[in-house]
Every structure is written in C-alpha cells, then in structure tokens.
C-alpha cells in the first residue's frame, strides 16, 4: 500500500515499481497511466504499444 506525495508527484513507497516495470515490459519512453479510483487508491497501468 502506498500513496502519492501531492507536492512531488511520486509514490512514497516505491519498492514495487521495479517489479511492475519488469512484469509489464515497461521501458524508458513508455507511458504509464495513474488513475485515482477512490481517495488514496490508484490504478496504475502501462499503455499498450502499437
């Protein structure tokens, strides 16, 4: 569980990010969406490459 730092615009706990990038094949230059689905709850998803 983590939340976004409102001023700095990054996740406070970031240990899961490397695994997320590896699992989804995200590389530099790819787009990842962050959607707030409820207060303090976010959906993070890679955008599919065409």
Short mmCIF file of C-alpha atoms in Angstrom, two decimals:
data_model
loop_
_atom_site.label_atom_id
_atom_site.label_comp_id
_atom_site.label_asym_id
_atom_site.label_seq_id
_atom_site.Cartn_x
_atom_site.Cartn_y
_atom_site.Cartn_z
CA UNK A 1 0.00 0.00 0.00
CA UNK A 2 1.29 3.45 -0.84
CA UNK A 3 0.10 6.91 -1.68
CA UNK A 4 1.18 9.77 -3.89
CA UNK A 5 3.11 12.70 -2.49
CA UNK A 6 0.94 15.60 -3.65
CA UNK A 7 3.75 18.15 -3.90
CA UNK A 8 6.41 15.96 -5.50
CA UNK A 9 4.10 13.76 -7.64
CA UNK A 10 5.70 10.40 -6.84
CA UNK A 11 4.76 7.29 -4.85
CA UNK A 12 6.05 7.38 -1.27
CA UNK A 13 6.82 3.65 -1.15
CA UNK A 14 8.47 2.73 -4.43
CA UNK A 15 9.84 -0.78 -3.92
CA UNK A 16 7.11 -2.33 -6.10
CA UNK A 17 7.85 -0.14 -9.13
CA UNK A 18 10.80 -2.15 -10.50
CA UNK A 19 8.77 -5.37 -10.35
CA UNK A 20 5.82 -3.62 -12.06
CA UNK A 21 8.09 -2.35 -14.87
CA UNK A 22 9.71 -5.77 -15.33
CA UNK A 23 6.41 -7.66 -15.26
CA UNK A 24 4.81 -5.40 -17.85
CA UNK A 25 7.89 -4.85 -20.02
CA UNK A 26 7.81 -1.09 -19.44
CA UNK A 27 10.87 0.70 -20.84
CA UNK A 28 12.17 4.26 -20.92
CA UNK A 29 9.88 6.36 -23.09
CA UNK A 30 6.77 4.21 -22.45
CA UNK A 31 3.66 5.74 -20.94
CA UNK A 32 2.11 4.61 -17.66
CA UNK A 33 -1.26 5.93 -16.52
CA UNK A 34 -2.12 6.61 -12.89
CA UNK A 35 -5.86 6.87 -12.27
CA UNK A 36 -7.36 7.73 -8.89
CA UNK A 37 -10.22 5.29 -8.34
CA UNK A 38 -11.01 6.32 -4.75
CA UNK A 39 -9.37 8.54 -2.16
CA UNK A 40 -5.84 7.16 -1.68
CA UNK A 41 -6.45 4.32 -4.17
CA UNK A 42 -4.93 4.33 -7.64
CA UNK A 43 -4.95 2.13 -10.72
CA UNK A 44 -1.52 2.04 -12.37
CA UNK A 45 -1.38 0.58 -15.88
CA UNK A 46 1.05 0.62 -18.80
CA UNK A 47 -0.26 1.97 -22.10
CA UNK A 48 -0.04 -0.64 -24.82
CA UNK A 49 2.43 0.00 -27.62
CA UNK A 50 1.05 -0.04 -31.13
#
